């Protein structure tokens, strides 16, 4: 199936119109016409080759919402006309202990990423959601619960899933004290989800101007992270801190903010961090952990939770031809708080 898209062709070039063939449907595949796709900082990292693993041309995007237009003969979970979603993974081995547990993101053989991955059957590079269509095996296609605004669902698939997962891993619930470092796409979902789970949430941000928005999103407190006095005052006050910062940085100033046995979970920076001082870890039996996306079952659970609790991202809807400007704004942390591409604009452009 021929599909239209916007692709990155080099690290220093803007995304540009592109067309390519989506694979013919396999027996367990679902073909989806994409309606909306969220813009994750991982899209920008990949387009710019920040992680040195990008092969060009590449179509990024892993917060995909659309309509089923065709199904393979063995598909049982989805039917033509359903509204569905695809997140950051499109396949895994399906045989290992982690896949059996529904933790496909931890597949022993490595999960297949929605873009910049390698198709497990054809060996071709996977291409993401800044496109008119996607073809995905049915197990990796999510149901969108009734009542969720389709235009806003996209960011739940990555920003939502990636922050929901550590909140569940560390049993956040009523009374939990949660800190969120960085108030961007992931950070603002971490706030909303933690609040919906009943936690007291504090935002730790470089940007004092985000305080009013943080409170509107449900945070009770706001600490400007380079205000030393405010950071000292916040000592020993968190059970869990979720760190969404997308760049190399120093965790050490945040560690004393954890209470005894508290955990700082890194979800933002993928790669080196600054040197760590172990003293606050030892003295408070504190932990530094990491977490990547979420399994399919937990992503589905998160979608149901969001539908029940009316949790949706704050979005700015853009046309596909505004994507390069959106990337520049994302780089400057100037987004309130997730861009979503209206894919109808692709046909028009
Ligand atoms: P984003 O919208 O750009 O938000 C990041 C926020 O971090 C910014 O709004 C800013 O908040 C803060 N920040 C930005 N640059 C910073 C710097 N140099 N130093 C300190 N703080 C900085 O990005 P996102 O889409 O939320 O993604 C965040 C990161 O998560 C990216 O690196 C992405 O690749 C990664 N990611 C990981 C997973 C996973 O599975 N673990 C999944 C998706 C994304 P303030 O202005 O409030 O400080
Ligand atoms: Zn993402």
CSV table of C-alpha atoms and ligand atoms in Angstrom, one decimal:
chain,number,residue,atom,x,y,z
A,1,UNK,CA,0.0,0.0,0.0
A,2,UNK,CA,1.5,3.3,-1.0
A,3,UNK,CA,1.4,5.9,1.8
A,4,UNK,CA,2.3,9.5,2.1
A,5,UNK,CA,4.4,10.9,4.9
A,6,UNK,CA,6.9,13.5,6.1
A,7,UNK,CA,10.4,12.1,6.5
A,8,UNK,CA,13.8,13.2,7.9
A,9,UNK,CA,16.4,12.7,5.3
A,10,UNK,CA,19.5,13.9,7.2
A,11,UNK,CA,20.2,15.2,10.7
A,12,UNK,CA,20.6,18.8,9.6
A,13,UNK,CA,17.7,18.9,7.1
A,14,UNK,CA,14.0,19.7,7.8
A,15,UNK,CA,11.4,17.0,7.5
A,16,UNK,CA,9.9,16.9,4.0
A,17,UNK,CA,7.1,15.2,2.1
A,18,UNK,CA,7.9,11.6,1.3
A,19,UNK,CA,6.1,8.5,0.0
A,20,UNK,CA,6.8,4.8,0.5
A,21,UNK,CA,5.1,1.4,0.5
A,22,UNK,CA,3.6,0.0,3.6
A,23,UNK,CA,3.8,-3.8,3.6
A,24,UNK,CA,1.0,-5.9,2.2
A,25,UNK,CA,-1.2,-7.2,5.0
A,26,UNK,CA,-0.1,-10.3,6.7
A,27,UNK,CA,-2.8,-12.6,8.1
A,28,UNK,CA,-2.6,-11.0,11.6
A,29,UNK,CA,-2.2,-7.4,10.5
A,30,UNK,CA,-4.4,-4.4,10.8
A,31,UNK,CA,-4.2,-1.5,8.3
A,32,UNK,CA,-4.9,1.9,9.9
A,33,UNK,CA,-5.6,5.2,8.3
A,34,UNK,CA,-3.9,7.6,10.7
A,35,UNK,CA,-6.0,10.6,11.9
A,36,UNK,CA,-3.6,12.1,14.5
A,37,UNK,CA,0.0,11.7,15.6
A,38,UNK,CA,1.6,13.2,18.7
A,39,UNK,CA,5.0,14.8,18.6
A,40,UNK,CA,7.4,13.2,21.1
A,41,UNK,CA,10.9,14.5,22.0
A,42,UNK,CA,12.1,11.1,20.9
A,43,UNK,CA,10.9,12.0,17.3
A,44,UNK,CA,13.2,15.0,17.4
A,45,UNK,CA,16.1,13.1,19.0
A,46,UNK,CA,15.8,10.5,16.2
A,47,UNK,CA,15.3,13.0,13.3
A,48,UNK,CA,18.5,14.8,14.5
A,49,UNK,CA,20.4,11.6,15.1
A,50,UNK,CA,21.1,12.5,18.8
A,51,UNK,CA,21.4,8.8,19.6
A,52,UNK,CA,23.7,8.0,16.6
A,53,UNK,CA,21.4,5.1,15.5
A,54,UNK,CA,19.3,6.9,12.9
A,55,UNK,CA,19.2,5.5,9.3
A,56,UNK,CA,17.8,7.9,6.7
A,57,UNK,CA,15.2,8.4,5.3
A,58,UNK,CA,13.1,7.9,8.4
A,59,UNK,CA,9.5,8.6,9.2
A,60,UNK,CA,9.1,9.2,13.0
A,61,UNK,CA,6.0,9.3,15.2
A,62,UNK,CA,4.8,6.8,17.8
A,63,UNK,CA,1.7,8.4,19.3
A,64,UNK,CA,-0.7,7.2,16.6
A,65,UNK,CA,-4.5,7.3,16.5
A,66,UNK,CA,-6.6,6.2,13.5
A,67,UNK,CA,-9.3,4.1,12.0
A,68,UNK,CA,-9.0,0.5,10.9
A,69,UNK,CA,-9.4,0.3,7.1
A,70,UNK,CA,-8.5,-3.4,6.5
A,71,UNK,CA,-7.7,-6.5,8.5
A,72,UNK,CA,-5.9,-9.7,7.7
A,73,UNK,CA,-7.9,-13.0,7.7
A,74,UNK,CA,-6.8,-14.1,11.2
A,75,UNK,CA,-7.4,-10.8,13.0
A,76,UNK,CA,-9.9,-11.2,15.8
A,77,UNK,CA,-9.3,-8.2,18.1
A,78,UNK,CA,-10.1,-5.3,15.7
A,79,UNK,CA,-12.6,-4.7,12.8
A,80,UNK,CA,-12.9,-2.2,10.0
A,81,UNK,CA,-14.1,1.1,11.3
A,82,UNK,CA,-12.7,0.7,14.8
A,83,UNK,CA,-10.9,3.7,16.3
A,84,UNK,CA,-7.5,2.3,17.4
A,85,UNK,CA,-4.1,3.4,18.5
A,86,UNK,CA,-0.4,2.4,18.1
A,87,UNK,CA,2.3,3.4,20.5
A,88,UNK,CA,6.0,3.0,20.6
A,89,UNK,CA,6.3,-0.8,19.8
A,90,UNK,CA,4.9,-2.8,16.9
A,91,UNK,CA,6.3,-6.3,17.7
A,92,UNK,CA,8.3,-8.5,20.1
A,93,UNK,CA,9.3,-12.1,20.2
A,94,UNK,CA,6.0,-13.1,22.0
A,95,UNK,CA,7.7,-16.2,23.5
A,96,UNK,CA,10.0,-15.1,26.3
A,97,UNK,CA,9.0,-14.7,30.0
A,98,UNK,CA,8.6,-10.9,29.7
A,99,UNK,CA,6.4,-11.2,26.6
A,100,UNK,CA,4.3,-13.8,28.4
A,101,UNK,CA,3.9,-11.5,31.3
A,102,UNK,CA,2.7,-8.7,29.0
A,103,UNK,CA,5.9,-6.7,29.4
A,104,UNK,CA,6.8,-6.7,25.7
A,105,UNK,CA,8.8,-3.5,26.2
A,106,UNK,CA,11.3,-5.8,28.2
A,107,UNK,CA,11.3,-8.6,25.6
A,108,UNK,CA,14.5,-10.6,26.0
A,109,UNK,CA,15.0,-10.4,22.3
A,110,UNK,CA,14.4,-6.6,22.2
A,111,UNK,CA,11.0,-5.1,21.2
A,112,UNK,CA,10.5,-3.8,17.7
A,113,UNK,CA,10.1,0.0,17.9
A,114,UNK,CA,7.5,1.7,15.8
A,115,UNK,CA,10.2,3.7,14.0
A,116,UNK,CA,13.9,3.1,13.7
A,117,UNK,CA,13.3,-0.6,14.4
A,118,UNK,CA,13.7,-3.6,12.1
A,119,UNK,CA,10.7,-5.6,11.0
A,120,UNK,CA,11.1,-9.1,12.5
A,121,UNK,CA,10.0,-10.9,9.3
A,122,UNK,CA,11.1,-8.7,6.3
A,123,UNK,CA,14.1,-7.1,7.9
A,124,UNK,CA,13.0,-3.8,6.6
A,125,UNK,CA,13.2,-0.6,8.7
A,126,UNK,CA,10.1,0.3,10.6
A,127,UNK,CA,8.5,3.7,9.8
A,128,UNK,CA,6.3,5.7,12.2
A,129,UNK,CA,3.2,7.7,12.3
A,130,UNK,CA,3.9,11.0,10.5
A,131,UNK,CA,2.2,9.2,7.6
A,132,UNK,CA,-1.2,8.5,6.1
A,133,UNK,CA,-1.3,4.8,7.0
A,134,UNK,CA,0.4,2.2,9.2
A,135,UNK,CA,0.2,-1.6,9.1
A,136,UNK,CA,0.7,-3.3,12.5
A,137,UNK,CA,0.2,-6.8,13.9
A,138,UNK,CA,-3.0,-6.9,15.9
A,139,UNK,CA,-1.5,-7.6,19.3
A,140,UNK,CA,0.2,-4.2,19.2
A,141,UNK,CA,-2.9,-2.2,18.2
A,142,UNK,CA,-4.8,-0.7,21.2
A,143,UNK,CA,-8.5,-0.2,21.6
A,144,UNK,CA,-9.5,3.4,22.3
A,145,UNK,CA,-12.2,3.4,25.0
A,146,UNK,CA,-15.5,5.1,24.3
A,147,UNK,CA,-15.7,8.8,25.2
A,148,UNK,CA,-12.0,9.8,24.8
A,149,UNK,CA,-11.5,12.7,22.5
A,150,UNK,CA,-9.6,11.1,19.6
A,151,UNK,CA,-7.7,14.4,18.9
A,152,UNK,CA,-6.1,14.1,22.3
A,153,UNK,CA,-5.5,10.4,22.7
A,154,UNK,CA,-2.2,10.3,20.8
A,155,UNK,CA,0.1,11.6,23.6
A,156,UNK,CA,-1.3,9.0,26.0
A,157,UNK,CA,0.5,6.3,23.9
A,158,UNK,CA,4.0,7.4,24.7
A,159,UNK,CA,4.0,10.3,27.2
A,160,UNK,CA,1.1,8.7,29.1
A,161,UNK,CA,2.3,5.1,29.1
A,162,UNK,CA,5.9,6.1,29.9
A,163,UNK,CA,4.9,8.0,33.0
A,164,UNK,CA,2.0,5.7,34.1
A,165,UNK,CA,4.3,2.7,34.2
A,166,UNK,CA,6.7,3.9,36.9
A,167,UNK,CA,3.7,5.4,38.9
A,168,UNK,CA,2.3,1.8,38.9
A,169,UNK,CA,5.7,0.1,39.5
A,170,UNK,CA,6.2,2.2,42.6
A,171,UNK,CA,2.6,1.8,43.8
A,172,UNK,CA,1.7,5.5,43.7
A,173,UNK,CA,-1.7,6.0,45.2
A,174,UNK,CA,-3.6,8.2,47.7
A,175,UNK,CA,-1.1,10.2,49.8
A,176,UNK,CA,2.0,9.3,47.8
A,177,UNK,CA,4.4,12.2,47.4
A,178,UNK,CA,5.6,12.5,43.8
A,179,UNK,CA,8.0,14.9,42.2
A,180,UNK,CA,8.2,15.5,38.5
A,181,UNK,CA,11.3,16.9,36.9
A,182,UNK,CA,10.7,18.8,33.7
A,183,UNK,CA,7.3,20.0,32.6
A,184,UNK,CA,7.0,19.1,29.0
A,185,UNK,CA,5.1,16.3,27.2
A,186,UNK,CA,6.0,13.5,29.6
A,187,UNK,CA,6.2,15.7,32.6
A,188,UNK,CA,2.7,17.2,32.2
A,189,UNK,CA,1.2,13.7,31.8
A,190,UNK,CA,3.1,12.5,34.9
A,191,UNK,CA,1.5,15.3,36.8
A,192,UNK,CA,-2.0,14.5,35.6
A,193,UNK,CA,-1.7,10.8,36.0
A,194,UNK,CA,-0.2,11.0,39.5
A,195,UNK,CA,-2.9,13.4,40.6
A,196,UNK,CA,-5.6,11.1,39.2
A,197,UNK,CA,-4.0,8.3,41.3
A,198,UNK,CA,-4.4,10.4,44.4
A,199,UNK,CA,-0.8,11.6,44.9
A,200,UNK,CA,0.5,14.9,46.1
A,201,UNK,CA,2.5,16.2,43.2
A,202,UNK,CA,5.3,18.7,43.1
A,203,UNK,CA,6.8,20.0,39.9
A,204,UNK,CA,10.6,20.6,39.8
A,205,UNK,CA,11.2,22.9,36.8
A,206,UNK,CA,13.8,25.3,35.4
A,207,UNK,CA,11.0,27.5,34.3
A,208,UNK,CA,9.4,29.7,37.0
A,209,UNK,CA,6.8,30.8,34.4
A,210,UNK,CA,5.3,27.3,34.3
A,211,UNK,CA,4.1,27.5,37.9
A,212,UNK,CA,0.5,28.6,37.2
A,213,UNK,CA,0.1,25.9,34.6
A,214,UNK,CA,1.5,23.3,37.0
A,215,UNK,CA,-1.2,24.2,39.5
A,216,UNK,CA,-3.9,24.1,36.9
A,217,UNK,CA,-2.8,20.6,36.0
A,218,UNK,CA,-3.2,19.6,39.6
A,219,UNK,CA,0.2,20.0,41.2
A,220,UNK,CA,0.1,21.2,44.8
A,221,UNK,CA,3.7,22.6,44.8
A,222,UNK,CA,6.2,24.0,42.4
A,223,UNK,CA,10.0,24.2,43.0
A,224,UNK,CA,12.3,26.1,40.6
A,225,UNK,CA,15.1,23.6,40.4
A,226,UNK,CA,17.9,26.2,40.4
A,227,UNK,CA,16.6,27.9,43.5
A,228,UNK,CA,18.9,26.4,46.1
A,229,UNK,CA,16.9,27.5,49.1
A,230,UNK,CA,13.7,26.0,47.7
A,231,UNK,CA,15.5,22.8,46.9
A,232,UNK,CA,16.9,22.6,50.5
A,233,UNK,CA,13.4,23.2,51.9
A,234,UNK,CA,12.1,20.3,49.8
A,235,UNK,CA,14.6,17.8,51.4
A,236,UNK,CA,13.3,14.3,52.2
A,237,UNK,CA,9.8,15.0,50.9
A,238,UNK,CA,9.2,12.6,48.1
A,239,UNK,CA,8.6,8.8,47.7
A,240,UNK,CA,9.1,8.9,44.0
A,241,UNK,CA,10.6,11.4,41.6
A,242,UNK,CA,10.0,11.0,37.8
A,243,UNK,CA,12.8,12.6,35.8
A,244,UNK,CA,11.8,13.6,32.3
A,245,UNK,CA,14.7,15.8,31.4
A,246,UNK,CA,15.7,15.0,27.7
A,247,UNK,CA,19.4,15.9,28.1
A,248,UNK,CA,22.6,15.0,30.0
A,249,UNK,CA,22.2,16.4,33.5
A,250,UNK,CA,23.2,16.0,37.2
A,251,UNK,CA,20.9,13.9,39.3
A,252,UNK,CA,22.8,14.6,42.5
A,253,UNK,CA,20.9,17.8,43.5
A,254,UNK,CA,17.6,15.9,43.4
A,255,UNK,CA,18.6,12.9,45.5
A,256,UNK,CA,18.3,14.6,48.9
A,257,UNK,CA,14.7,15.5,47.9
A,258,UNK,CA,13.8,11.8,48.2
A,259,UNK,CA,12.7,10.5,51.6
A,260,UNK,CA,14.3,7.3,53.0
A,261,UNK,CA,13.8,4.4,50.6
A,262,UNK,CA,12.6,6.8,47.9
A,263,UNK,CA,13.3,6.3,44.2
A,264,UNK,CA,14.3,8.6,41.5
A,265,UNK,CA,13.2,7.1,38.2
A,266,UNK,CA,14.8,8.3,35.0
A,267,UNK,CA,12.6,8.2,32.0
A,268,UNK,CA,13.9,11.3,30.0
A,269,UNK,CA,17.6,11.1,29.2
A,270,UNK,CA,18.5,8.0,27.1
A,271,UNK,CA,22.3,8.0,27.4
A,272,UNK,CA,25.0,9.4,29.7
A,273,UNK,CA,24.3,11.4,32.8
A,274,UNK,CA,26.6,13.5,34.9
A,275,UNK,CA,28.8,11.8,37.5
A,276,UNK,CA,26.7,10.7,40.5
A,277,UNK,CA,27.5,11.3,44.2
A,278,UNK,CA,26.6,8.1,46.1
A,279,UNK,CA,26.5,9.8,49.5
A,280,UNK,CA,22.7,10.8,49.4
A,281,UNK,CA,22.0,7.3,48.1
A,282,UNK,CA,23.8,5.6,50.9
A,283,UNK,CA,22.6,7.9,53.7
A,284,UNK,CA,18.9,7.6,52.8
A,285,UNK,CA,18.9,4.1,51.3
A,286,UNK,CA,17.6,6.0,48.2
A,287,UNK,CA,17.6,4.4,44.7
A,288,UNK,CA,18.0,5.6,41.2
A,289,UNK,CA,16.0,3.6,38.7
A,290,UNK,CA,14.9,3.7,35.0
A,291,UNK,CA,11.8,2.8,33.1
A,292,UNK,CA,11.0,2.5,29.4
A,293,UNK,CA,7.5,2.9,27.9
A,294,UNK,CA,5.0,0.2,29.1
A,295,UNK,CA,3.7,-3.2,28.1
A,296,UNK,CA,0.7,-3.5,25.9
A,297,UNK,CA,-1.6,-4.6,28.7
A,298,UNK,CA,-0.5,-1.7,30.9
A,299,UNK,CA,-0.9,0.7,28.1
A,300,UNK,CA,-4.5,-0.5,27.5
A,301,UNK,CA,-5.0,-0.2,31.3
A,302,UNK,CA,-3.8,3.4,31.2
A,303,UNK,CA,-6.2,4.2,28.4
A,304,UNK,CA,-9.1,2.8,30.4
A,305,UNK,CA,-7.9,4.7,33.5
A,306,UNK,CA,-7.7,7.9,31.5
A,307,UNK,CA,-11.2,7.4,30.1
A,308,UNK,CA,-12.6,6.7,33.6
A,309,UNK,CA,-10.8,9.6,35.3
A,310,UNK,CA,-11.0,12.0,32.3
A,311,UNK,CA,-7.3,12.4,32.0
A,312,UNK,CA,-6.1,13.9,28.7
A,313,UNK,CA,-3.1,15.8,27.6
A,314,UNK,CA,-3.1,19.6,26.9
A,315,UNK,CA,-2.3,19.8,23.2
A,316,UNK,CA,-1.5,22.2,20.4
A,317,UNK,CA,-2.9,20.9,17.2
A,318,UNK,CA,-0.7,21.5,14.1
A,319,UNK,CA,-0.7,20.8,10.4
A,320,UNK,CA,2.0,18.5,9.1
A,321,UNK,CA,3.7,21.4,7.2
A,322,UNK,CA,4.2,23.1,10.6
A,323,UNK,CA,6.3,20.2,12.0
A,324,UNK,CA,9.7,21.8,11.5
A,325,UNK,CA,8.6,24.9,13.4
A,326,UNK,CA,7.1,22.6,16.1
A,327,UNK,CA,10.5,20.7,16.4
A,328,UNK,CA,12.2,24.1,17.0
A,329,UNK,CA,9.7,25.0,19.6
A,330,UNK,CA,10.1,21.6,21.3
A,331,UNK,CA,13.8,22.1,21.4
A,332,UNK,CA,13.2,25.4,23.3
A,333,UNK,CA,10.7,23.7,25.7
A,334,UNK,CA,8.1,26.0,24.2
A,335,UNK,CA,5.1,23.7,23.9
A,336,UNK,CA,1.8,23.6,25.9
A,337,UNK,CA,2.3,20.7,26.4
A,338,UNK,CA,2.2,18.3,23.5
A,339,UNK,CA,2.0,19.0,19.7
A,340,UNK,CA,-0.4,16.7,17.8
A,341,UNK,CA,-0.4,16.6,14.1
A,342,UNK,CA,-3.8,16.6,12.4
A,343,UNK,CA,-3.1,14.0,9.7
A,344,UNK,CA,-5.9,15.3,7.4
A,345,UNK,CA,-3.4,18.1,6.7
A,346,UNK,CA,-1.1,15.6,4.9
A,347,UNK,CA,-3.6,14.9,2.2
A,348,UNK,CA,-4.3,18.6,1.8
A,349,UNK,CA,-0.6,19.5,1.6
B,1,LIG,P1,9.8,17.8,26.2
B,1,LIG,O1,8.3,17.9,25.9
B,1,LIG,O2,10.8,18.5,25.5
B,1,LIG,O3,9.9,18.0,27.8
B,1,LIG,C1,11.1,17.9,28.5
B,1,LIG,C2,11.1,19.0,29.6
B,1,LIG,O4,12.4,18.8,30.3
B,1,LIG,C3,11.1,20.4,29.1
B,1,LIG,O5,9.8,20.9,29.0
B,1,LIG,C4,11.8,21.1,30.3
B,1,LIG,O6,11.0,21.3,31.4
B,1,LIG,C5,12.9,20.1,30.7
B,1,LIG,N1,14.2,20.3,30.0
B,1,LIG,C6,14.4,20.4,28.7
B,1,LIG,N2,15.7,20.5,28.4
B,1,LIG,C7,16.3,20.5,29.6
B,1,LIG,C8,17.7,20.6,30.0
B,1,LIG,N3,18.6,20.7,29.1
B,1,LIG,N4,18.0,20.5,31.3
B,1,LIG,C9,17.0,20.4,32.2
B,1,LIG,N5,15.7,20.4,31.9
B,1,LIG,C10,15.3,20.4,30.6
B,1,LIG,O7,10.2,16.2,26.0
B,1,LIG,P2,9.3,14.9,26.2
B,1,LIG,O8,8.6,14.6,24.9
B,1,LIG,O9,8.6,15.0,27.5
B,1,LIG,O10,10.5,13.8,26.3
B,1,LIG,C11,11.4,13.9,27.4
B,1,LIG,C12,12.5,12.8,27.2
B,1,LIG,O11,11.9,11.5,27.4
B,1,LIG,C13,13.1,12.8,25.8
B,1,LIG,O12,14.5,12.6,26.0
B,1,LIG,C14,12.5,11.5,25.2
B,1,LIG,O13,13.4,10.9,24.3
B,1,LIG,C15,12.4,10.6,26.5
B,1,LIG,N6,11.4,9.5,26.4
B,1,LIG,C16,11.7,8.4,27.0
B,1,LIG,C17,10.8,7.4,27.0
B,1,LIG,C18,11.1,6.1,27.8
B,1,LIG,O14,10.5,5.1,27.4
B,1,LIG,N7,11.8,6.2,28.9
B,1,LIG,C19,9.6,7.5,26.3
B,1,LIG,C20,9.4,8.7,25.7
B,1,LIG,C21,10.3,9.7,25.7
B,1,LIG,P3,11.1,22.6,32.4
B,1,LIG,O15,11.1,23.8,31.5
B,1,LIG,O16,9.9,22.4,33.2
B,1,LIG,O17,12.4,22.4,33.1
B,2,LIG,ZN1,7.8,9.1,22.7
